[in-house]
CSV table of C-alpha atoms in Angstrom, one decimal:
chain,number,residue,atom,x,y,z
E,1,MET,CA,29.9,-29.5,-40.1
E,2,LYS,CA,28.6,-30.4,-36.8
E,3,THR,CA,27.9,-26.6,-36.1
E,4,LYS,CA,26.1,-26.8,-40.1
E,5,PHE,CA,24.1,-29.7,-38.8
E,6,ILE,CA,23.1,-28.0,-35.4
E,7,PHE,CA,22.0,-24.9,-37.2
E,8,LEU,CA,20.5,-27.0,-39.9
E,9,LEU,CA,18.5,-29.0,-36.8
E,10,ALA,CA,17.3,-25.8,-35.2
E,11,SER,CA,16.4,-23.8,-38.3
E,12,LEU,CA,14.1,-26.8,-39.1
E,13,PHE,CA,12.4,-26.9,-35.4
E,14,ILE,CA,11.4,-22.8,-35.8
E,15,PHE,CA,9.9,-23.8,-39.2
E,16,SER,CA,8.0,-26.1,-38.0
E,17,CYS,CA,7.2,-24.6,-34.9
E,18,VAL,CA,6.0,-21.4,-37.0
E,19,LYS,CA,4.0,-24.2,-39.6
E,20,LYS,CA,1.9,-25.2,-36.5
E,21,GLN,CA,0.7,-22.0,-35.3
E,22,GLU,CA,-0.4,-21.0,-38.5
E,23,VAL,CA,-4.0,-21.2,-37.9
E,24,LYS,CA,-7.0,-23.3,-40.5
E,25,LEU,CA,-10.7,-23.0,-40.7
E,26,THR,CA,-12.5,-26.6,-41.3
E,27,PHE,CA,-16.3,-26.4,-42.8
E,28,LEU,CA,-18.6,-28.4,-40.0
E,29,ASP,CA,-22.2,-27.7,-40.6
E,30,GLU,CA,-24.7,-25.6,-41.7
E,31,TYR,CA,-28.5,-25.0,-40.3
E,32,VAL,CA,-30.8,-22.4,-42.2
E,33,VAL,CA,-34.0,-20.7,-40.6
E,34,LYS,CA,-36.9,-21.2,-42.4
E,35,ASP,CA,-38.4,-17.9,-44.3
E,36,SER,CA,-40.8,-15.3,-42.4
E,37,LEU,CA,-40.3,-16.9,-39.2
E,38,ALA,CA,-41.9,-14.8,-36.8
E,39,ILE,CA,-41.5,-13.7,-32.7
E,40,ASN,CA,-42.7,-11.5,-30.6
E,41,ASN,CA,-44.2,-9.3,-33.9
E,42,SER,CA,-41.2,-8.9,-35.4
E,43,ILE,CA,-40.6,-10.8,-38.8
E,44,ILE,CA,-36.8,-13.1,-38.7
E,45,GLY,CA,-34.5,-11.8,-41.5
E,46,GLY,CA,-31.5,-9.5,-41.4
E,47,LEU,CA,-29.3,-11.0,-39.3
E,48,SER,CA,-26.1,-8.8,-39.6
E,49,GLY,CA,-24.2,-9.1,-36.8
E,50,ILE,CA,-24.1,-11.8,-34.1
E,51,ASP,CA,-22.5,-12.0,-30.3
E,52,TYR,CA,-22.2,-14.4,-27.5
E,53,SER,CA,-22.5,-13.5,-23.4
E,54,ASN,CA,-23.4,-15.7,-21.1
E,55,GLY,CA,-25.2,-19.0,-22.4
E,56,TYR,CA,-27.1,-16.8,-25.6
E,57,TYR,CA,-26.3,-15.2,-28.2
E,58,TYR,CA,-27.5,-12.1,-29.6
E,59,LEU,CA,-28.4,-11.0,-33.2
E,60,VAL,CA,-28.8,-7.3,-34.9
E,61,ILE,CA,-31.5,-6.7,-37.3
E,62,ASP,CA,-30.8,-4.9,-40.1
E,63,ASP,CA,-34.3,-3.1,-40.4
E,64,ALA,CA,-33.4,1.0,-40.7
E,65,ARG,CA,-37.5,1.6,-39.8
E,66,ASN,CA,-37.9,-0.7,-37.3
E,67,PRO,CA,-34.4,-1.3,-35.1
E,68,ARG,CA,-34.4,-3.8,-33.1
E,69,PHE,CA,-31.8,-7.0,-31.7
E,70,LEU,CA,-33.0,-10.6,-30.3
E,71,LYS,CA,-31.4,-12.8,-27.6
E,72,THR,CA,-31.9,-16.2,-29.1
E,73,LYS,CA,-30.0,-20.0,-27.7
E,74,ILE,CA,-28.0,-21.6,-30.5
E,75,ASN,CA,-27.4,-25.8,-29.5
E,76,ILE,CA,-24.3,-27.0,-30.9
E,77,LYS,CA,-23.9,-31.1,-30.4
E,78,GLN,CA,-21.3,-33.4,-31.6
E,79,ASN,CA,-20.1,-30.7,-34.3
E,80,LYS,CA,-23.6,-30.0,-35.4
E,81,ILE,CA,-26.4,-27.2,-34.9
E,82,GLU,CA,-29.1,-28.6,-33.6
E,83,SER,CA,-31.4,-25.9,-33.1
E,84,VAL,CA,-31.7,-22.3,-33.3
E,85,ASP,CA,-34.6,-20.8,-30.8
E,86,PHE,CA,-35.1,-17.0,-30.9
E,87,LYS,CA,-36.4,-16.4,-27.2
E,88,LYS,CA,-37.1,-12.5,-27.3
E,89,VAL,CA,-37.0,-9.2,-29.3
E,90,ILE,CA,-35.9,-5.4,-28.1
E,91,TYR,CA,-36.8,-2.5,-29.7
E,92,LEU,CA,-34.8,0.7,-30.1
E,93,ASN,CA,-37.9,2.8,-30.6
E,94,ASP,CA,-38.0,5.2,-27.7
E,95,SER,CA,-39.2,8.3,-29.3
E,96,THR,CA,-37.8,10.8,-26.1
E,97,VAL,CA,-34.9,9.6,-26.9
E,98,PRO,CA,-32.8,12.7,-29.1
E,99,PHE,CA,-30.2,9.5,-30.3
E,100,TYR,CA,-32.9,7.4,-31.7
E,101,THR,CA,-34.8,9.8,-33.6
E,102,LYS,CA,-32.0,12.1,-34.7
E,103,GLN,CA,-29.8,9.6,-36.3
E,104,VAL,CA,-30.2,6.3,-38.5
E,105,LEU,CA,-30.1,3.4,-36.8
E,106,ASP,CA,-29.2,1.3,-40.0
E,107,LEU,CA,-27.5,-1.5,-37.2
E,108,GLU,CA,-25.0,-3.6,-38.9
E,109,SER,CA,-23.1,-5.0,-35.7
E,110,ILE,CA,-23.5,-5.5,-31.9
E,111,PHE,CA,-20.9,-6.9,-29.7
E,112,ILE,CA,-22.1,-7.2,-25.6
E,113,ASP,CA,-20.4,-5.5,-22.6
E,114,THR,CA,-20.7,-8.9,-20.0
E,115,GLU,CA,-19.0,-6.9,-17.6
E,116,ASN,CA,-21.4,-4.2,-17.6
E,117,LYS,CA,-24.4,-5.6,-18.8
E,118,GLN,CA,-24.2,-3.3,-21.6
E,119,VAL,CA,-25.0,-3.7,-25.3
E,120,ASN,CA,-23.2,-2.2,-27.8
E,121,PHE,CA,-24.4,-1.5,-31.7
E,122,VAL,CA,-22.2,-0.4,-34.8
E,123,SER,CA,-24.9,1.3,-37.4
E,124,GLU,CA,-23.4,2.8,-40.6
E,125,GLY,CA,-26.2,6.0,-40.6
E,126,SER,CA,-27.5,7.2,-44.0
E,127,ILE,CA,-24.9,9.0,-45.8
E,128,ILE,CA,-27.2,10.5,-48.9
E,129,ARG,CA,-29.1,12.0,-45.9
E,130,ARG,CA,-25.6,13.0,-44.1
E,131,LYS,CA,-26.5,10.8,-41.2
E,132,SER,CA,-22.9,10.1,-39.8
E,133,PRO,CA,-22.3,6.0,-38.5
E,134,SER,CA,-22.6,5.8,-34.9
E,135,VAL,CA,-20.9,3.6,-32.3
E,136,PHE,CA,-23.7,3.6,-28.9
E,137,THR,CA,-24.1,1.4,-25.8
E,138,THR,CA,-27.7,0.9,-24.8
E,139,ASP,CA,-28.5,-1.5,-21.4
E,140,SER,CA,-30.0,-5.0,-22.0
E,141,LEU,CA,-33.3,-3.6,-22.4
E,142,GLY,CA,-32.6,-0.9,-25.5
E,143,ASN,CA,-32.4,2.0,-23.3
E,144,PHE,CA,-30.1,4.4,-24.5
E,145,ILE,CA,-26.4,4.9,-22.5
E,146,GLU,CA,-24.1,6.7,-24.3
E,147,LYS,CA,-22.3,7.2,-27.8
E,148,TYR,CA,-18.7,7.0,-29.1
E,149,THR,CA,-16.9,10.1,-30.5
E,150,ILE,CA,-15.7,9.2,-34.1
E,151,PRO,CA,-13.0,10.6,-36.2
E,152,ASN,CA,-14.0,13.7,-38.0
E,153,TYR,CA,-13.9,12.0,-41.3
E,154,PHE,CA,-16.5,9.7,-40.6
E,155,ILE,CA,-18.9,12.7,-40.6
E,156,PRO,CA,-20.6,13.3,-43.9
E,157,ASN,CA,-20.7,16.4,-44.8
E,158,GLU,CA,-20.2,19.1,-48.4
E,159,ILE,CA,-17.2,17.2,-48.8
E,160,LYS,CA,-18.1,13.5,-49.8
E,161,LYS,CA,-15.9,11.6,-48.2
E,162,LEU,CA,-18.1,8.6,-47.5
E,163,LYS,CA,-19.7,5.7,-49.9
E,164,HIS,CA,-23.4,5.4,-48.4
E,165,ASN,CA,-24.0,2.1,-47.7
E,166,GLY,CA,-20.4,1.1,-47.4
E,167,ALA,CA,-19.3,2.8,-43.8
E,168,PHE,CA,-19.1,0.7,-40.5
E,169,GLU,CA,-19.7,-2.2,-40.7
E,170,GLY,CA,-18.4,-4.9,-38.7
E,171,SER,CA,-17.0,-5.0,-35.1
E,172,SER,CA,-15.4,-7.2,-32.8
E,173,LYS,CA,-14.7,-6.9,-29.0
E,174,SER,CA,-10.7,-6.8,-28.0
E,175,LEU,CA,-9.2,-9.6,-26.4
E,176,ASP,CA,-7.9,-7.0,-23.5
E,177,ASN,CA,-11.5,-6.2,-22.7
E,178,LYS,CA,-10.0,-2.7,-22.8
E,179,GLY,CA,-11.9,-2.0,-26.1
E,180,PHE,CA,-13.4,-2.7,-29.4
E,181,TRP,CA,-12.3,-2.6,-33.1
E,182,VAL,CA,-14.8,-1.0,-35.8
E,183,ALA,CA,-14.5,-1.9,-39.7
E,184,MET,CA,-15.7,-0.4,-42.5
E,185,GLU,CA,-16.9,-2.2,-45.3
E,186,SER,CA,-15.9,0.4,-48.2
E,187,PRO,CA,-13.0,2.3,-49.0
E,188,LEU,CA,-13.0,6.3,-48.0
E,189,ILE,CA,-13.5,8.1,-51.4
E,190,VAL,CA,-10.6,10.0,-50.0
E,191,ASP,CA,-8.5,6.8,-49.7
E,192,GLY,CA,-9.2,4.3,-52.6
E,193,GLU,CA,-11.1,2.9,-55.1
E,194,GLU,CA,-14.1,0.0,-55.0
E,195,PRO,CA,-12.6,-3.1,-55.8
E,196,THR,CA,-13.0,-4.3,-59.4
E,197,PHE,CA,-11.9,-6.7,-61.6
E,198,LYS,CA,-8.7,-4.8,-62.3
E,199,LYS,CA,-6.0,-4.5,-59.5
E,200,THR,CA,-7.2,-1.6,-57.6
E,201,SER,CA,-5.9,0.0,-53.9
E,202,SER,CA,-8.9,-0.3,-52.2
E,203,PRO,CA,-7.3,0.1,-48.4
E,204,ILE,CA,-10.8,0.5,-45.5
E,205,ARG,CA,-10.2,1.4,-41.9
E,206,ILE,CA,-10.1,-0.8,-38.5
E,207,THR,CA,-10.6,1.7,-35.9
E,208,TYR,CA,-9.8,0.9,-31.6
E,209,PHE,CA,-12.1,2.5,-29.5
E,210,ASP,CA,-11.0,3.1,-26.0
E,211,LYS,CA,-14.3,1.8,-23.5
E,212,GLN,CA,-12.9,4.5,-20.9
E,213,LYS,CA,-12.2,7.0,-22.9
E,214,LYS,CA,-14.9,7.1,-25.6
E,215,ILE,CA,-13.2,7.9,-28.5
E,216,ALA,CA,-10.9,5.9,-31.2
E,217,THR,CA,-7.4,5.7,-30.4
E,218,LYS,CA,-5.9,3.5,-33.3
E,219,GLN,CA,-6.5,2.7,-36.3
E,220,TYR,CA,-5.0,0.3,-39.6
E,221,ALA,CA,-5.2,-0.4,-42.9
E,222,TYR,CA,-6.8,-3.5,-44.5
E,223,LEU,CA,-6.5,-3.6,-48.2
E,224,LEU,CA,-9.8,-5.5,-50.0
E,225,ASP,CA,-9.3,-8.1,-52.8
E,226,SER,CA,-10.3,-7.8,-56.3
E,227,VAL,CA,-13.6,-9.3,-57.6
E,228,SER,CA,-12.8,-12.0,-59.2
E,229,ARG,CA,-15.7,-13.4,-61.5
E,230,VAL,CA,-16.7,-12.6,-64.8
E,231,ALA,CA,-19.5,-9.7,-64.2
E,232,LYS,CA,-22.9,-10.2,-65.5
E,233,GLY,CA,-24.5,-7.1,-64.4
E,234,ASN,CA,-24.0,-3.8,-63.4
E,235,ILE,CA,-23.5,-4.5,-59.7
E,236,ASN,CA,-20.2,-5.9,-58.8
E,237,LEU,CA,-18.7,-5.2,-55.5
E,238,ASN,CA,-16.5,-6.5,-52.7
E,239,GLY,CA,-16.5,-5.2,-48.9
E,240,LEU,CA,-15.7,-6.4,-45.8
E,241,THR,CA,-18.2,-7.7,-43.7
E,242,ALA,CA,-17.8,-8.6,-40.7
E,243,ILE,CA,-14.5,-8.6,-38.1
E,244,LEU,CA,-13.2,-10.8,-35.3
E,245,GLU,CA,-10.3,-10.6,-33.2
E,246,PHE,CA,-9.3,-14.1,-32.3
E,247,LYS,CA,-5.6,-13.8,-30.7
E,248,LYS,CA,-3.7,-10.1,-30.5
E,249,ASP,CA,-3.8,-8.1,-32.9
E,250,ASN,CA,-5.0,-11.1,-35.2
E,251,PHE,CA,-8.4,-10.8,-36.8
E,252,LEU,CA,-10.8,-13.1,-38.5
E,253,ILE,CA,-12.3,-11.0,-41.9
E,254,VAL,CA,-14.8,-11.6,-43.4
E,255,GLU,CA,-15.1,-10.4,-47.0
E,256,ARG,CA,-18.1,-10.7,-49.8
E,257,ALA,CA,-18.2,-10.0,-53.2
E,258,TYR,CA,-21.6,-9.6,-54.4
E,259,GLN,CA,-22.4,-9.5,-58.3
E,260,ASN,CA,-26.0,-9.0,-59.7
E,261,GLY,CA,-27.0,-11.6,-62.9
E,262,TYR,CA,-26.2,-14.8,-60.8
E,263,GLY,CA,-30.1,-15.1,-59.2
E,264,PRO,CA,-29.1,-16.9,-55.3
E,265,TYR,CA,-25.4,-17.4,-56.0
E,266,GLY,CA,-24.1,-14.1,-56.6
E,267,ASN,CA,-22.2,-14.1,-53.8
E,268,THR,CA,-18.6,-15.1,-53.2
E,269,LEU,CA,-17.4,-15.4,-49.3
E,270,ARG,CA,-14.1,-16.2,-48.2
E,271,ILE,CA,-12.3,-15.2,-45.1
E,272,PHE,CA,-8.9,-14.4,-44.4
E,273,GLN,CA,-6.5,-13.8,-41.6
E,274,ALA,CA,-5.5,-9.9,-41.4
E,275,THR,CA,-2.4,-9.4,-38.6
E,276,VAL,CA,-1.3,-5.8,-36.9
E,277,GLU,CA,3.0,-6.1,-37.2
E,278,GLU,CA,5.8,-4.0,-35.7
E,279,GLY,CA,5.3,-2.0,-39.6
E,280,SER,CA,1.9,-2.0,-39.4
E,281,THR,CA,1.1,2.3,-39.7
E,282,ASN,CA,-1.4,3.6,-37.4
E,283,ILE,CA,-3.4,5.9,-40.0
E,284,LEU,CA,-5.7,7.3,-37.3
E,285,ASP,CA,-4.3,11.2,-38.0
E,286,VAL,CA,-4.3,10.5,-42.1
E,287,GLN,CA,-7.2,12.7,-43.4
E,288,SER,CA,-6.3,11.1,-47.0
E,289,LEU,CA,-4.9,8.0,-47.7
E,290,LYS,CA,-4.3,8.3,-51.3
E,291,GLU,CA,-2.1,11.1,-50.1
E,292,SER,CA,-0.2,8.9,-48.3
E,293,LYS,CA,2.2,6.3,-47.9
E,294,PHE,CA,1.0,3.8,-45.0
E,295,THR,CA,1.9,-0.3,-44.4
E,296,PRO,CA,-1.4,-2.3,-44.6
E,297,LEU,CA,-2.4,-5.2,-42.2
E,298,LYS,CA,-0.7,-8.2,-43.3
E,299,LYS,CA,-3.4,-10.7,-45.0
E,300,ARG,CA,-3.3,-14.4,-45.8
E,301,LEU,CA,-6.6,-16.2,-46.9
E,302,LEU,CA,-7.6,-19.3,-44.7
E,303,PHE,CA,-11.6,-20.5,-46.3
E,304,ASP,CA,-12.9,-19.9,-49.5
E,305,PHE,CA,-16.5,-21.0,-48.9
E,306,ASN,CA,-16.6,-22.1,-52.6
E,307,ASP,CA,-14.8,-25.1,-51.7
E,308,VAL,CA,-17.7,-26.1,-49.4
E,309,LYS,CA,-20.4,-25.2,-51.7
E,310,ASP,CA,-21.5,-28.5,-52.2
E,311,GLN,CA,-22.2,-29.0,-48.6
E,312,LEU,CA,-25.2,-25.7,-48.5
E,313,THR,CA,-28.7,-25.6,-49.1
E,314,LYS,CA,-29.0,-25.6,-52.7
E,315,SER,CA,-24.8,-25.0,-53.1
E,316,ILE,CA,-25.6,-21.9,-51.8
E,317,VAL,CA,-23.6,-19.3,-49.5
E,318,ASP,CA,-25.5,-15.8,-48.8
E,319,ASN,CA,-24.6,-12.6,-47.5
E,320,LEU,CA,-22.6,-13.8,-44.4
E,321,GLU,CA,-22.6,-10.4,-42.1
E,322,GLY,CA,-21.7,-11.6,-38.6
E,323,ILE,CA,-19.3,-14.5,-37.1
E,324,THR,CA,-18.5,-14.7,-33.2
E,325,PHE,CA,-17.0,-17.8,-30.8
E,326,GLY,CA,-19.1,-20.4,-30.4
E,327,PRO,CA,-18.4,-23.1,-27.8
E,328,LYS,CA,-15.7,-25.4,-27.6
E,329,LEU,CA,-15.7,-28.5,-29.7
E,330,GLU,CA,-15.5,-31.9,-27.9
E,331,ASN,CA,-11.6,-32.2,-29.3
E,332,GLY,CA,-11.2,-28.7,-27.5
E,333,ASN,CA,-10.5,-26.7,-30.6
E,334,GLN,CA,-12.9,-23.4,-30.4
E,335,SER,CA,-16.1,-22.9,-33.3
E,336,LEU,CA,-17.1,-20.1,-35.1
E,337,ILE,CA,-20.5,-19.3,-35.8
E,338,LEU,CA,-21.7,-16.7,-38.9
E,339,VAL,CA,-24.4,-15.8,-40.0
E,340,SER,CA,-26.1,-14.3,-42.7
E,341,ASP,CA,-28.5,-11.3,-43.9
E,342,ASP,CA,-31.4,-12.0,-46.2
E,343,ASN,CA,-32.5,-8.8,-46.5
E,344,PHE,CA,-36.0,-10.0,-45.7
E,345,GLN,CA,-35.7,-11.7,-49.7
E,346,VAL,CA,-36.2,-8.2,-50.5
E,347,TYR,CA,-34.4,-8.9,-53.5
E,348,GLY,CA,-35.4,-12.4,-54.4
E,349,GLU,CA,-34.1,-15.6,-53.0
E,350,GLN,CA,-31.9,-15.7,-49.8
E,351,LEU,CA,-31.2,-17.9,-46.6
E,352,ASN,CA,-31.3,-17.1,-42.8
E,353,GLN,CA,-28.7,-19.3,-43.0
E,354,PHE,CA,-26.2,-20.2,-39.8
E,355,ILE,CA,-22.5,-21.8,-40.4
E,356,LEU,CA,-20.8,-23.6,-38.2
E,357,LEU,CA,-16.3,-23.7,-38.7
E,358,GLU,CA,-13.6,-24.9,-36.5
E,359,ILE,CA,-10.3,-23.4,-35.7
E,360,GLN,CA,-7.6,-25.6,-36.4
E,361,ASN,CA,-3.2,-24.6,-35.0
């Protein structure tokens, strides 16, 4: 009996430790930048990625006609976003650089190499024009330095593998500072189906690039959720829009479902935790997931923005496409900042929305 009692106590202690380690996200604040704000002859909009370095936040603008990024101050006090102050616009438009003139720079994500004072970008290219997605590096002034080699199944050719506007989307620096992660928005055509209301297999690829080798060295599959609301229009899709490694082999992943017919309320946003486990399959050399067996990343829901919509401007959760670490809060917990891409209001009313969350362990 005594042995059983000790075993029970030990089991309860282990269980409580596991429970304590579970991550929880809490909503703190929202800040909306006014429409059509201009700085350095640039309209603020299309904010598609965010990262932090040396006191500044860097935001990439999703505008393939005039690719650029912003150097920004975000002031946070007492768990509130007090101001968002755009300091400088940097353009990637040197016509003497072949990479800039031959590629379609549809920039979706940004991450800063603080040690080397370099800026890294993720572009989804233009699949219908057979322009590859890309990962490349510039200096702080936007001068091109180099590009990374991507696996061949990410290169559009006569064999249709990639969905237009569904290629490279999110990125995250790795915590070991030896590389970074790049995530797709939608499945490769050879990997699975797009999410629908029915249960489908919709795996996307999350790829690790080695900074020293300039190549991909490992890759994992992540299964997107199905679309959860009843369709009102002809567009009903779900995809990954942002990723952040918050502890070793653990990611925060933003999934955004969009459905037309709902006006400014067409987005459904959720944040999941995805974990690389011992049995997760490295799929880097797998050409088609439809034809292969694999174990995806473990996944669990952390946060649903529907639960806080009453605390948001007009109850709108907009097209959140960027996530990064914010400052440590007064209680010692880590904060997160998310930012939305308003598509320059092309599709109707949208918001330049900044969201502040707290990570609780």
